[in-house]
Amino acid sequence: MAETDASEIGSSGLIILVGTALSMLSGFIFKISLANYLPGNVFGSIMLATSLFGILSIPTVLGLNEGVVKYVSATNDTDEKGTYIFISVILVGLASVMIVFIFLLFLKPIRTLLFDNKISNVFFILFLFCIPFHSLTKIIKGGLHGIMDTKRYTGFSQVFQPLSRLILGVGAALVIGSGQSVIGGILLAYIFTVIFGIILLYKSGISFAYTRDVDIKSMVTFSLPLAISSSVYILLTRIDRVLIGYFMSPYSVGVYEVGMTIAMLLGLFHSAFSFLLFPKISELDSQDMNSKIPQMYGQTTKWILTCTTPAFLILLMRPNFLILLFGTDYSVSTIRPMLAIISVGFFVDAIVGPNGQALLGFGKSKKVLYYNSTAVIANIVLNIVLIPSHGLLGAATASLVGYLIMNIIKSVDLYYYHNISVVNYSGLKMMVGGMTFTSIVIHITNVYSLVIEFVFLSTIGIFSIAISFLVLFFSGDLTEDDKKLLRKVIPK
């Protein structure tokens, strides 16, 4: 039986789910290891550096990582696909080299501004050299996303990239034990990742070539607003660390990073099931088949919400075992309130679904820019106001408000202009069923040792998802796409 667009998203989502879980686990172990083996101020400086990778890639990637997805997925010609990716690599490489050169010219004042003289020149130079390779990984990722090669995309971005960083970064921390050795390990990981990504593109049938038939100007015109849009989204998710470092200390950045790292686990299912949504909507929109999109979006959102609900309740009610993994330098009493606030923001993402990906699929890059800009301005203002008076709780609150503003505006746009309701009522039924089961079981059981607690809460999450689908079955709302997804998950 041929797969529908929604069931294809579900199928690819399962592959991405496994890859994303491995990626998150790798990132989790990476941060836990550094938090336990390095002094708090060194760990905080490395987390600040990794946050700055995203911010400094704004003027280097130029939005082409998203532009590549749209234009590669919209053509069936292999040479055209290769040309879009090749030109993007050239443009991003040149922009990255220029940024690194400018920063090297003003090394001392920039190092003082960003790191308050807490790091060496070698650390800062290695950090700068990471930027071009970090930017190129984004383009390669966009290319694999655009050709909808789920397996190779997963192998590249969710397995090889995080594992190489884990092995080389943590290996450097264990063997040498300095911050600059860890940054050096991260640089090597980026270099190997870029080489591996180019190999994967060739194996996917994409070769770097140039054909005059492609509309490069159109791709750049579409992408440039996304450079600003991506920048404000990156600022929304990263500026809090920079401002915490400015108003407080690198150690405080490390404490906040612990809470944010745990809360980001809630994005696992969102990333998995929304992977194909952007290119699928772009494909259907180009074929004038927009009537299929609302059902596809609703189905995707339902799966995201159902799977995220038990994890959200666990982070609200019993997160201590995760916090304790990061060592004695990070207090449960400090991190738990902050974690609860941030988790609400990520859960809102699950309720409304991948609205930003949907808008990009419709080609609304400028609207995404305006909406992200509104959210990030509110976020920065609130961070500046709240961090000096309320510390890390103020930063968490500013992030929550930013997520709420961004999601509300995008959701209203989808409903008003594209007739897509972001609130999926079948999904809400499933959420209530899973939430009721999870909250009762967590409330009536005791806290166990670390390993038993992990196994126990993971089991609760699996049963919660199963009960959610049973609720759907007994209410008569189980769709054919749900059944196809369940057949892939449950062995025959």
GROMACS .gro file of C-alpha atoms in nm:
model
  492
    1MET     CA    1   0.000   0.000   0.000
    2ALA     CA    2   0.139   0.341  -0.098
    3GLU     CA    3   0.220   0.576   0.184
    4THR     CA    4   0.030   0.901   0.225
    5ASP     CA    5   0.224   1.220   0.292
    6ALA     CA    6   0.136   1.199   0.662
    7SER     CA    7   0.238   0.835   0.698
    8GLU     CA    8   0.562   0.910   0.511
    9ILE     CA    9   0.632   1.184   0.766
   10GLY     CA   10   0.559   0.929   1.040
   11SER     CA   11   0.792   0.671   0.883
   12SER     CA   12   1.077   0.918   0.843
   13GLY     CA   13   0.995   1.048   1.191
   14LEU     CA   14   1.070   0.707   1.341
   15ILE     CA   15   1.413   0.705   1.174
   16ILE     CA   16   1.483   1.062   1.282
   17LEU     CA   17   1.351   0.977   1.630
   18VAL     CA   18   1.618   0.711   1.677
   19GLY     CA   19   1.886   0.942   1.538
   20THR     CA   20   1.771   1.240   1.746
   21ALA     CA   21   1.761   1.026   2.058
   22LEU     CA   22   2.121   0.918   1.992
   23SER     CA   23   2.218   1.281   1.922
   24MET     CA   24   2.056   1.407   2.241
   25LEU     CA   25   2.208   1.125   2.443
   26SER     CA   26   2.548   1.206   2.295
   27GLY     CA   27   2.503   1.577   2.373
   28PHE     CA   28   2.382   1.493   2.721
   29ILE     CA   29   2.686   1.273   2.792
   30PHE     CA   30   2.912   1.541   2.641
   31LYS     CA   31   2.786   1.808   2.878
   32ILE     CA   32   2.765   1.576   3.180
   33SER     CA   33   3.127   1.466   3.123
   34LEU     CA   34   3.260   1.820   3.085
   35ALA     CA   35   3.059   1.939   3.389
   36ASN     CA   36   3.212   1.662   3.600
   37TYR     CA   37   3.573   1.674   3.471
   38LEU     CA   38   3.628   2.050   3.426
   39PRO     CA   39   3.609   2.340   3.672
   40GLY     CA   40   3.277   2.527   3.665
   41ASN     CA   41   3.418   2.842   3.504
   42VAL     CA   42   3.591   2.640   3.227
   43PHE     CA   43   3.273   2.441   3.159
   44GLY     CA   44   3.076   2.767   3.145
   45SER     CA   45   3.326   2.919   2.899
   46ILE     CA   46   3.297   2.617   2.667
   47MET     CA   47   2.915   2.631   2.682
   48LEU     CA   48   2.931   3.003   2.605
   49ALA     CA   49   3.160   2.928   2.309
   50THR     CA   50   2.926   2.661   2.169
   51SER     CA   51   2.635   2.904   2.204
   52LEU     CA   52   2.833   3.166   2.014
   53PHE     CA   53   2.889   2.920   1.725
   54GLY     CA   54   2.520   2.953   1.645
   55ILE     CA   55   2.516   3.331   1.676
   56LEU     CA   56   2.832   3.384   1.471
   57SER     CA   57   2.707   3.152   1.197
   58ILE     CA   58   2.428   3.404   1.123
   59PRO     CA   59   2.636   3.626   0.889
   60THR     CA   60   2.814   3.321   0.742
   61VAL     CA   61   2.529   3.084   0.656
   62LEU     CA   62   2.319   3.367   0.504
   63GLY     CA   63   1.997   3.167   0.544
   64LEU     CA   64   2.111   2.931   0.267
   65ASN     CA   65   2.072   2.623   0.489
   66GLU     CA   66   1.694   2.676   0.467
   67GLY     CA   67   1.699   2.805   0.109
   68VAL     CA   68   1.874   2.486  -0.003
   69VAL     CA   69   1.597   2.274   0.150
   70LYS     CA   70   1.324   2.457  -0.043
   71TYR     CA   71   1.497   2.480  -0.383
   72VAL     CA   72   1.653   2.133  -0.381
   73SER     CA   73   1.322   1.971  -0.286
   74ALA     CA   74   1.137   2.167  -0.559
   75THR     CA   75   1.339   2.024  -0.853
   76ASN     CA   76   1.381   1.670  -0.982
   77ASP     CA   77   1.698   1.745  -1.178
   78THR     CA   78   2.009   1.605  -1.005
   79ASP     CA   79   2.243   1.860  -1.166
   80GLU     CA   80   2.025   2.146  -1.043
   81LYS     CA   81   2.022   2.002  -0.691
   82GLY     CA   82   2.403   1.978  -0.700
   83THR     CA   83   2.435   2.335  -0.827
   84TYR     CA   84   2.219   2.479  -0.549
   85ILE     CA   85   2.428   2.298  -0.286
   86PHE     CA   86   2.763   2.378  -0.453
   87ILE     CA   87   2.693   2.753  -0.485
   88SER     CA   88   2.573   2.761  -0.123
   89VAL     CA   89   2.896   2.595  -0.005
   90ILE     CA   90   3.106   2.850  -0.197
   91LEU     CA   91   2.912   3.150  -0.062
   92VAL     CA   92   2.914   3.023   0.296
   93GLY     CA   93   3.284   2.935   0.280
   94LEU     CA   94   3.378   3.285   0.161
   95ALA     CA   95   3.157   3.457   0.421
   96SER     CA   96   3.302   3.239   0.699
   97VAL     CA   97   3.662   3.316   0.608
   98MET     CA   98   3.583   3.689   0.606
   99ILE     CA   99   3.426   3.674   0.953
  100VAL     CA  100   3.721   3.481   1.097
  101PHE     CA  101   3.968   3.730   0.942
  102ILE     CA  102   3.781   4.028   1.091
  103PHE     CA  103   3.773   3.866   1.434
  104LEU     CA  104   4.147   3.789   1.418
  105LEU     CA  105   4.218   4.156   1.341
  106PHE     CA  106   4.036   4.259   1.659
  107LEU     CA  107   4.124   3.953   1.866
  108LYS     CA  108   4.194   4.114   2.202
  109PRO     CA  109   3.891   4.349   2.235
  110ILE     CA  110   3.649   4.083   2.104
  111ARG     CA  111   3.793   3.819   2.339
  112THR     CA  112   3.754   4.061   2.629
  113LEU     CA  113   3.398   4.152   2.531
  114LEU     CA  114   3.276   3.795   2.483
  115PHE     CA  115   3.473   3.604   2.748
  116ASP     CA  116   3.584   3.874   2.992
  117ASN     CA  117   3.951   3.763   2.961
  118LYS     CA  118   3.868   3.425   3.116
  119ILE     CA  119   4.020   3.231   2.823
  120SER     CA  120   4.357   3.216   2.646
  121ASN     CA  121   4.437   3.342   2.296
  122VAL     CA  122   4.480   2.982   2.179
  123PHE     CA  123   4.129   2.896   2.304
  124PHE     CA  124   3.983   3.193   2.118
  125ILE     CA  125   4.168   3.123   1.791
  126LEU     CA  126   4.062   2.756   1.793
  127PHE     CA  127   3.708   2.877   1.865
  128LEU     CA  128   3.721   3.106   1.559
  129PHE     CA  129   3.847   2.829   1.331
  130CYS     CA  130   3.541   2.622   1.426
  131ILE     CA  131   3.307   2.878   1.268
  132PRO     CA  132   3.361   2.797   0.894
  133PHE     CA  133   3.323   2.423   0.950
  134HIS     CA  134   3.019   2.473   1.174
  135SER     CA  135   2.860   2.680   0.897
  136LEU     CA  136   2.941   2.423   0.626
  137THR     CA  137   2.777   2.145   0.830
  138LYS     CA  138   2.456   2.348   0.816
  139ILE     CA  139   2.464   2.363   0.435
  140ILE     CA  140   2.535   1.991   0.403
  141LYS     CA  141   2.254   1.923   0.647
  142GLY     CA  142   2.023   2.141   0.437
  143GLY     CA  143   2.124   1.954   0.121
  144LEU     CA  144   2.047   1.611   0.270
  145HIS     CA  145   1.722   1.749   0.410
  146GLY     CA  146   1.623   1.890   0.071
  147ILE     CA  147   1.674   1.560  -0.114
  148MET     CA  148   1.474   1.395   0.168
  149ASP     CA  149   1.740   1.130   0.227
  150THR     CA  150   1.629   1.055   0.580
  151LYS     CA  151   1.880   0.781   0.655
  152ARG     CA  152   2.186   0.972   0.541
  153TYR     CA  153   2.061   1.294   0.704
  154THR     CA  154   2.023   1.104   1.031
  155GLY     CA  155   2.362   0.939   0.998
  156PHE     CA  156   2.526   1.276   0.932
  157SER     CA  157   2.357   1.520   1.169
  158GLN     CA  158   2.223   1.294   1.444
  159VAL     CA  159   2.493   1.027   1.469
  160PHE     CA  160   2.832   1.117   1.320
  161GLN     CA  161   2.841   1.487   1.415
  162PRO     CA  162   2.746   1.454   1.786
  163LEU     CA  163   2.944   1.132   1.836
  164SER     CA  164   3.261   1.279   1.686
  165ARG     CA  165   3.225   1.583   1.913
  166LEU     CA  166   3.166   1.356   2.212
  167ILE     CA  167   3.465   1.133   2.142
  168LEU     CA  168   3.714   1.408   2.054
  169GLY     CA  169   3.588   1.677   2.296
  170VAL     CA  170   3.550   1.457   2.603
  171GLY     CA  171   3.862   1.263   2.508
  172ALA     CA  172   4.058   1.588   2.517
  173ALA     CA  173   3.907   1.675   2.857
  174LEU     CA  174   4.006   1.337   3.000
  175VAL     CA  175   4.357   1.321   2.851
  176ILE     CA  176   4.466   1.686   2.870
  177GLY     CA  177   4.200   1.848   3.091
  178SER     CA  178   4.209   2.206   2.961
  179GLY     CA  179   3.944   2.421   2.795
  180GLN     CA  180   4.155   2.486   2.486
  181SER     CA  181   4.212   2.112   2.434
  182VAL     CA  182   3.834   2.057   2.437
  183ILE     CA  183   3.782   2.334   2.179
  184GLY     CA  184   4.059   2.176   1.971
  185GLY     CA  185   3.875   1.844   1.987
  186ILE     CA  186   3.552   2.013   1.878
  187LEU     CA  187   3.736   2.172   1.581
  188LEU     CA  188   3.865   1.832   1.467
  189ALA     CA  189   3.513   1.691   1.502
  190TYR     CA  190   3.374   1.965   1.274
  191ILE     CA  191   3.644   1.901   1.011
  192PHE     CA  192   3.574   1.526   1.004
  193THR     CA  193   3.199   1.592   0.992
  194VAL     CA  194   3.227   1.817   0.685
  195ILE     CA  195   3.436   1.555   0.502
  196PHE     CA  196   3.186   1.282   0.595
  197GLY     CA  197   2.894   1.500   0.480
  198ILE     CA  198   3.047   1.561   0.136
  199ILE     CA  199   3.095   1.186   0.095
  200LEU     CA  200   2.729   1.126   0.185
  201LEU     CA  201   2.610   1.381  -0.071
  202TYR     CA  202   2.806   1.203  -0.343
  203LYS     CA  203   2.663   0.868  -0.233
  204SER     CA  204   2.315   1.021  -0.259
  205GLY     CA  205   2.383   1.096  -0.627
  206ILE     CA  206   2.456   1.467  -0.570
  207SER     CA  207   2.782   1.594  -0.715
  208PHE     CA  208   2.914   1.948  -0.684
  209ALA     CA  209   2.853   2.092  -1.029
  210TYR     CA  210   2.730   2.409  -1.196
  211THR     CA  211   2.448   2.449  -1.447
  212ARG     CA  212   2.320   2.780  -1.576
  213ASP     CA  213   1.958   2.661  -1.568
  214VAL     CA  214   1.915   2.720  -1.194
  215ASP     CA  215   1.783   3.042  -1.047
  216ILE     CA  216   2.054   3.120  -0.792
  217LYS     CA  217   1.931   3.478  -0.750
  218SER     CA  218   1.586   3.352  -0.651
  219MET     CA  219   1.735   3.115  -0.392
  220VAL     CA  220   1.951   3.390  -0.244
  221THR     CA  221   1.654   3.631  -0.240
  222PHE     CA  222   1.448   3.370  -0.056
  223SER     CA  223   1.735   3.288   0.181
  224LEU     CA  224   1.854   3.633   0.286
  225PRO     CA  225   1.540   3.716   0.487
  226LEU     CA  226   1.593   3.377   0.651
  227ALA     CA  227   1.946   3.484   0.747
  228ILE     CA  228   1.787   3.754   0.959
  229SER     CA  229   1.499   3.528   1.059
  230SER     CA  230   1.738   3.251   1.162
  231SER     CA  231   1.948   3.506   1.343
  232VAL     CA  232   1.662   3.624   1.556
  233TYR     CA  233   1.557   3.264   1.626
  234ILE     CA  234   1.915   3.177   1.723
  235LEU     CA  235   1.921   3.487   1.941
  236LEU     CA  236   1.595   3.374   2.101
  237THR     CA  237   1.754   3.041   2.193
  238ARG     CA  238   2.112   3.159   2.262
  239ILE     CA  239   2.117   3.523   2.373
  240ASP     CA  240   2.019   3.430   2.728
  241ARG     CA  241   2.357   3.255   2.777
  242VAL     CA  242   2.546   3.556   2.644
  243LEU     CA  243   2.357   3.798   2.870
  244ILE     CA  244   2.397   3.568   3.171
  245GLY     CA  245   2.771   3.569   3.101
  246TYR     CA  246   2.765   3.949   3.079
  247PHE     CA  247   2.551   4.021   3.388
  248MET     CA  248   2.662   3.726   3.603
  249SER     CA  249   2.955   3.488   3.529
  250PRO     CA  250   3.070   3.197   3.308
  251TYR     CA  251   2.987   2.963   3.598
  252SER     CA  252   2.626   3.088   3.592
  253VAL     CA  253   2.618   3.014   3.218
  254GLY     CA  254   2.713   2.656   3.306
  255VAL     CA  255   2.436   2.629   3.566
  256TYR     CA  256   2.179   2.763   3.320
  257GLU     CA  257   2.309   2.529   3.049
  258VAL     CA  258   2.237   2.229   3.274
  259GLY     CA  259   1.870   2.330   3.301
  260MET     CA  260   1.842   2.413   2.932
  261THR     CA  261   2.009   2.085   2.830
  262ILE     CA  262   1.755   1.884   3.029
  263ALA     CA  263   1.459   2.088   2.903
  264MET     CA  264   1.571   2.043   2.542
  265LEU     CA  265   1.499   1.671   2.576
  266LEU     CA  266   1.136   1.776   2.518
  267GLY     CA  267   1.228   1.872   2.163
  268LEU     CA  268   1.312   1.513   2.070
  269PHE     CA  269   0.976   1.422   1.915
  270HIS     CA  270   0.923   1.769   1.767
  271SER     CA  271   1.249   1.738   1.571
  272ALA     CA  272   1.175   1.381   1.467
  273PHE     CA  273   0.823   1.415   1.328
  274SER     CA  274   0.864   1.763   1.178
  275PHE     CA  275   1.171   1.666   0.969
  276LEU     CA  276   0.984   1.606   0.640
  277LEU     CA  277   0.710   1.863   0.699
  278PHE     CA  278   0.895   2.161   0.547
  279PRO     CA  279   0.995   1.990   0.217
  280LYS     CA  280   0.660   1.804   0.198
  281ILE     CA  281   0.458   2.126   0.229
  282SER     CA  282   0.690   2.294  -0.022
  283GLU     CA  283   0.635   2.002  -0.261
  284LEU     CA  284   0.253   2.001  -0.221
  285ASP     CA  285   0.237   2.380  -0.247
  286SER     CA  286   0.432   2.375  -0.577
  287GLN     CA  287   0.187   2.111  -0.709
  288ASP     CA  288  -0.126   2.308  -0.605
  289MET     CA  289  -0.230   2.032  -0.362
  290ASN     CA  290  -0.268   2.254  -0.055
  291SER     CA  291  -0.591   2.082   0.052
  292LYS     CA  292  -0.381   1.791   0.183
  293ILE     CA  293  -0.168   2.008   0.410
  294PRO     CA  294  -0.404   2.075   0.708
  295GLN     CA  295  -0.463   1.703   0.770
  296MET     CA  296  -0.090   1.631   0.736
  297TYR     CA  297  -0.003   1.909   0.981
  298GLY     CA  298  -0.265   1.794   1.232
  299GLN     CA  299  -0.144   1.435   1.216
  300THR     CA  300   0.218   1.543   1.273
  301THR     CA  301   0.124   1.767   1.567
  302LYS     CA  302  -0.081   1.489   1.728
  303TRP     CA  303   0.215   1.251   1.728
  304ILE     CA  304   0.450   1.518   1.866
  305LEU     CA  305   0.215   1.613   2.150
  306THR     CA  306   0.137   1.254   2.249
  307CYS     CA  307   0.501   1.154   2.280
  308THR     CA  308   0.614   1.477   2.453
  309THR     CA  309   0.346   1.480   2.727
  310PRO     CA  310   0.493   1.213   2.961
  311ALA     CA  311   0.843   1.360   2.931
  312PHE     CA  312   0.706   1.705   3.021
  313LEU     CA  313   0.537   1.575   3.336
  314ILE     CA  314   0.851   1.388   3.441
  315LEU     CA  315   1.057   1.708   3.412
  316LEU     CA  316   0.795   1.896   3.615
  317MET     CA  317   0.742   1.638   3.889
  318ARG     CA  318   1.061   1.429   3.918
  319PRO     CA  319   1.365   1.576   3.742
  320ASN     CA  320   1.617   1.535   4.026
  321PHE     CA  321   1.789   1.226   3.886
  322LEU     CA  322   1.874   1.412   3.564
  323ILE     CA  323   2.011   1.717   3.746
  324LEU     CA  324   2.228   1.502   3.975
  325LEU     CA  325   2.401   1.352   3.671
  326PHE     CA  326   2.587   1.681   3.621
  327GLY     CA  327   2.770   1.660   3.953
  328THR     CA  328   2.770   1.827   4.291
  329ASP     CA  329   2.853   2.175   4.154
  330TYR     CA  330   2.496   2.207   4.024
  331SER     CA  331   2.227   2.234   4.290
  332VAL     CA  332   1.886   2.071   4.240
  333SER     CA  333   1.718   2.351   4.436
  334THR     CA  334   1.868   2.612   4.199
  335ILE     CA  335   1.804   2.433   3.872
  336ARG     CA  336   1.462   2.273   3.930
  337PRO     CA  337   1.249   2.596   3.934
  338MET     CA  338   1.434   2.725   3.627
  339LEU     CA  339   1.387   2.390   3.453
  340ALA     CA  340   1.011   2.396   3.515
  341ILE     CA  341   0.977   2.740   3.352
  342ILE     CA  342   1.183   2.650   3.046
  343SER     CA  343   1.000   2.317   3.007
  344VAL     CA  344   0.666   2.496   2.972
  345GLY     CA  345   0.805   2.685   2.673
  346PHE     CA  346   0.917   2.364   2.502
  347PHE     CA  347   0.582   2.198   2.576
  348VAL     CA  348   0.398   2.484   2.407
  349ASP     CA  349   0.605   2.398   2.096
  350ALA     CA  350   0.462   2.046   2.115
  351ILE     CA  351   0.101   2.164   2.157
  352VAL     CA  352   0.097   2.392   1.851
  353GLY     CA  353   0.330   2.181   1.635
  354PRO     CA  354   0.601   2.283   1.385
  355ASN     CA  355   0.435   2.608   1.276
  356GLY     CA  356   0.760   2.772   1.165
  357GLN     CA  357   0.848   2.476   0.940
  358ALA     CA  358   0.500   2.493   0.787
  359LEU     CA  359   0.530   2.866   0.709
  360LEU     CA  360   0.869   2.809   0.545
  361GLY     CA  361   0.713   2.531   0.338
  362PHE     CA  362   0.462   2.786   0.208
  363GLY     CA  363   0.755   3.015   0.117
  364LYS     CA  364   0.671   3.274   0.386
  365SER     CA  365   1.030   3.345   0.486
  366LYS     CA  366   0.969   3.718   0.537
  367LYS     CA  367   0.676   3.653   0.769
  368VAL     CA  368   0.887   3.412   0.972
  369LEU     CA  369   1.145   3.690   0.996
  370TYR     CA  370   0.890   3.939   1.131
  371TYR     CA  371   0.745   3.692   1.381
  372ASN     CA  372   1.084   3.576   1.509
  373SER     CA  373   1.201   3.938   1.536
  374THR     CA  374   0.903   4.030   1.753
  375ALA     CA  375   0.974   3.739   1.986
  376VAL     CA  376   1.347   3.800   2.012
  377ILE     CA  377   1.308   4.172   2.086
  378ALA     CA  378   1.075   4.087   2.374
  379ASN     CA  379   1.318   3.817   2.487
  380ILE     CA  380   1.623   4.047   2.488
  381VAL     CA  381   1.439   4.329   2.668
  382LEU     CA  382   1.310   4.090   2.934
  383ASN     CA  383   1.655   3.932   2.978
  384ILE     CA  384   1.813   4.274   3.030
  385VAL     CA  385   1.542   4.367   3.282
  386LEU     CA  386   1.505   4.036   3.466
  387ILE     CA  387   1.858   3.888   3.487
  388PRO     CA  388   2.003   4.165   3.710
  389SER     CA  389   1.707   4.139   3.950
  390HIS     CA  390   1.605   3.772   3.932
  391GLY     CA  391   1.915   3.596   3.798
  392LEU     CA  392   1.867   3.263   3.623
  393LEU     CA  393   1.492   3.254   3.694
  394GLY     CA  394   1.465   3.586   3.513
  395ALA     CA  395   1.647   3.444   3.209
  396ALA     CA  396   1.419   3.136   3.209
  397THR     CA  397   1.108   3.356   3.228
  398ALA     CA  398   1.230   3.572   2.938
  399SER     CA  399   1.284   3.260   2.727
  400LEU     CA  400   0.936   3.131   2.809
  401VAL     CA  401   0.771   3.460   2.708
  402GLY     CA  402   0.972   3.466   2.385
  403TYR     CA  403   0.856   3.113   2.293
  404LEU     CA  404   0.494   3.200   2.375
  405ILE     CA  405   0.494   3.515   2.159
  406MET     CA  406   0.659   3.337   1.865
  407ASN     CA  407   0.423   3.038   1.874
  408ILE     CA  408   0.105   3.242   1.914
  409ILE     CA  409   0.180   3.471   1.619
  410LYS     CA  410   0.282   3.187   1.385
  411SER     CA  411  -0.017   2.976   1.483
  412VAL     CA  412  -0.260   3.261   1.416
  413ASP     CA  413  -0.103   3.310   1.072
  414LEU     CA  414  -0.140   2.941   0.982
  415TYR     CA  415  -0.505   2.944   1.087
  416TYR     CA  416  -0.599   3.275   0.926
  417TYR     CA  417  -0.414   3.246   0.592
  418HIS     CA  418  -0.386   2.869   0.537
  419ASN     CA  419  -0.684   2.729   0.727
  420ILE     CA  420  -0.458   2.513   0.943
  421SER     CA  421  -0.573   2.470   1.301
  422VAL     CA  422  -0.266   2.418   1.517
  423VAL     CA  423  -0.476   2.277   1.802
  424ASN     CA  424  -0.543   1.913   1.720
  425TYR     CA  425  -0.841   1.789   1.922
  426SER     CA  426  -0.753   1.421   1.881
  427GLY     CA  427  -0.408   1.510   2.009
  428LEU     CA  428  -0.560   1.688   2.310
  429LYS     CA  429  -0.760   1.374   2.395
  430MET     CA  430  -0.443   1.169   2.380
  431MET     CA  431  -0.258   1.427   2.589
  432VAL     CA  432  -0.522   1.418   2.865
  433GLY     CA  433  -0.516   1.036   2.874
  434GLY     CA  434  -0.137   1.018   2.892
  435MET     CA  435  -0.113   1.309   3.136
  436THR     CA  436  -0.365   1.154   3.376
  437PHE     CA  437  -0.184   0.818   3.383
  438THR     CA  438   0.164   0.968   3.416
  439SER     CA  439   0.080   1.218   3.691
  440ILE     CA  440  -0.101   0.956   3.904
  441VAL     CA  441   0.178   0.698   3.879
  442ILE     CA  442   0.451   0.954   3.953
  443HIS     CA  443   0.254   1.087   4.249
  444ILE     CA  444   0.194   0.751   4.419
  445THR     CA  445   0.542   0.603   4.370
  446ASN     CA  446   0.871   0.667   4.549
  447VAL     CA  447   1.197   0.807   4.418
  448TYR     CA  448   1.443   0.526   4.346
  449SER     CA  449   1.817   0.496   4.287
  450LEU     CA  450   1.953   0.657   3.971
  451VAL     CA  451   1.943   0.356   3.738
  452ILE     CA  452   1.609   0.224   3.864
  453GLU     CA  453   1.459   0.573   3.845
  454PHE     CA  454   1.565   0.608   3.483
  455VAL     CA  455   1.424   0.268   3.383
  456PHE     CA  456   1.104   0.324   3.582
  457LEU     CA  457   1.028   0.669   3.438
  458SER     CA  458   1.113   0.554   3.085
  459THR     CA  459   0.865   0.267   3.127
  460ILE     CA  460   0.600   0.512   3.249
  461GLY     CA  461   0.657   0.720   2.935
  462ILE     CA  462   0.609   0.419   2.705
  463PHE     CA  463   0.289   0.312   2.885
  464SER     CA  464   0.163   0.671   2.873
  465ILE     CA  465   0.202   0.682   2.494
  466ALA     CA  466   0.029   0.342   2.463
  467ILE     CA  467  -0.264   0.461   2.675
  468SER     CA  468  -0.291   0.775   2.461
  469PHE     CA  469  -0.338   0.564   2.148
  470LEU     CA  470  -0.593   0.347   2.334
  471VAL     CA  471  -0.789   0.662   2.418
  472LEU     CA  472  -0.789   0.746   2.047
  473PHE     CA  473  -0.899   0.392   1.957
  474PHE     CA  474  -1.194   0.384   2.199
  475SER     CA  475  -1.306   0.734   2.096
  476GLY     CA  476  -1.312   0.624   1.729
  477ASP     CA  477  -1.050   0.880   1.622
  478LEU     CA  478  -0.771   0.641   1.525
  479THR     CA  479  -0.681   0.724   1.163
  480GLU     CA  480  -0.529   0.503   0.895
  481ASP     CA  481  -0.204   0.697   0.931
  482ASP     CA  482  -0.202   0.619   1.305
  483LYS     CA  483  -0.245   0.250   1.227
  484LYS     CA  484   0.040   0.254   0.974
  485LEU     CA  485   0.267   0.420   1.228
  486LEU     CA  486   0.174   0.168   1.498
  487ARG     CA  487   0.241  -0.122   1.260
  488LYS     CA  488   0.595   0.007   1.210
  489VAL     CA  489   0.653   0.042   1.585
  490ILE     CA  490   0.487  -0.280   1.710
  491PRO     CA  491   0.652  -0.599   1.587
  492LYS     CA  492   0.425  -0.848   1.410
   0.00000   0.00000   0.00000
